[in-house]
């Protein structure tokens, strides 16, 4: 990813745009084909030389075109013909972003593979579900992965839409009116680069495109953060239902030899904060003056390389963390029973309703026994069987039937089919 | 249990299909769809029975290593839409296979034992034992023969014959060493030794890319690390983690691909045990639980079609 955003690659993209524009001019009979051929074959640039020229010109595109012209003969007069700087910069940027998106798309797809594989791996693993941080109901550990899988599928669709908007180019002149350059030039160049030829623009492409794109990248980062939070929470010492793999030779602390910290997931959470900052700045880039001002340019020089590299890093690093996440199924089972079986209270309540009690009666019958079991560390099922009111409605076997785990996982396969992890 | 031994898929935009010994490869525009079937070959013969989950094992091992080495150089993989399938970029292959050996074994040992001290233009040190580690890994390329066996070839001959331009070959050599170093480190973490392996490279739009499979049991030889030194000292055979068990079973039944030999019967028990060994390879190499996924050919085709549609 870093190679895409080097100065070398950026100027290569500029040169590509320049040469394609000349090809299009040549097809219109304006620029001699032979001159275009000479430029395509001989045009060269050097980044240090561009920087040297820029010291004087204080204008990077002028420095670039002058550097390129130094490698050419008379045909150099055609370099940058009919173009304004941003015709080259914005179009080249659209092309560079396309290259970056090829990598990000692959990252997203391989991330989905891991989520899918682990959803299947753990679909039959019961674990406690928590709401507000409190034990709520029993679920399948595989469903957490399936939930993330579907969220990342939505992210992939958002990414495709956002990418399509920002992989665009414009060669429409100083204020976007195509007065000095016909639209066919833009269409040709963008077609060759595989990017959208903007229907309309000013001196620049509208920045809502970039804002949407960075908002999407930041949303993807937020999704990763959500998963990372889950890992961090599950790795807490008191929970320890899962933890990041700890390599042989790895050290968790310089002071505490026993430490194994979820540093990877913490890293992801931090990176997501940075990504959200990029979203804000690019949204602020939308409101440019009249037919453009250049305030967006400084932010984009930082944000476009940084955000794409950062998201690439996050997706690859976190994919590996999740792929190698160590899962403690026994601890998950232990945690289900940590509250002495009160987690099955809802089923007992529903069983009583099935026997003719109103909801209020059933709830009020079940709740105090659950609170007693929880606070006095007594077995909930046993307390229910000793309670005269409950015994008058439910036989022991009917109470026992409320405490089975398989009940909670009975629709897991159906859910996995719904999200596309399993097929019918 | 059903196996996937033959695919006859059709995809919109499909321009070709190649049936290899174990893989069916479809060309769809700029992409290739590589299906790792459950076919198994040994001694250049495709055996009569498919091995359940073998294709999934090999595809997922290759995919894991492609993901794990993606920072060294770009590779052809885009996505695995099915446990046994990888969809990726079509590349123009370089007509050499880069074999890198860390240890004197297999073909290299046989040549050494016969007295040769040069292999593919590389000088081999004197006084080595079978399975001994080379001072530095050596690269012993082979040609990619359209028919018949691949032949040893030296770096000098590859360049002199223009099979690969010199600058690109030097880059491919650097990639080969970097990939092997990564593979050795990953194997070491799993208590294994990556003895030797092969890589195939291709070119796409001027960029060198890693193609095909990486560090799989089919393309690589692994020893168990535990006991390696002791067995080397005693001149004993090393414990291997590879598909040698299939060849060994065939040879125990009197079959080694020779003319007139009869292929032994592959009973359900034999098939199941080979399947279990492949799953064991997966779990040992990657250190992850293998999740068996059964699906029909129709489901596999649907998975691939959905993927191709989403990549448009």
XYZ file of C-alpha atoms in Angstrom, chain A residues 102 105-106 109-110 113 116-117 120-121 160 247 319 323-324 421 423-424, chain B residues 63 67 77-80 89 185 189 288-289 291 293 299 302-303 306 310:
36
model
C -7.804 -3.068 -5.012
C -11.041 -4.882 -1.266
C -8.814 -7.955 -1.004
C -12.638 -10.259 1.389
C -9.971 -12.198 3.277
C -13.214 -15.474 5.079
C -17.014 -17.088 8.123
C -14.642 -19.910 9.028
C -18.770 -22.287 11.460
C -16.099 -23.452 13.893
C -17.885 -0.668 -3.226
C 3.652 -16.281 20.746
C -7.661 -10.512 10.604
C -7.835 -15.979 12.848
C -5.615 -17.055 15.728
C -22.479 -18.520 5.787
C -26.304 -22.792 2.260
C -29.470 -24.837 2.319
C -4.919 -19.460 1.187
C -2.474 -14.200 3.324
C -5.463 -14.482 -4.554
C -8.489 -12.225 -4.295
C -10.890 -14.347 -2.270
C -11.931 -17.905 -1.380
C -5.909 -12.604 -10.822
C 9.709 -19.227 10.709
C 6.403 -21.977 15.433
C -6.162 -24.289 13.878
C -9.147 -26.584 14.113
C -13.930 -27.135 10.082
C -17.670 -28.212 5.183
C -23.629 -25.095 -4.002
C -23.333 -20.938 -6.734
C -20.672 -19.743 -4.289
C -21.932 -15.015 -6.501
C -19.587 -9.279 -6.844
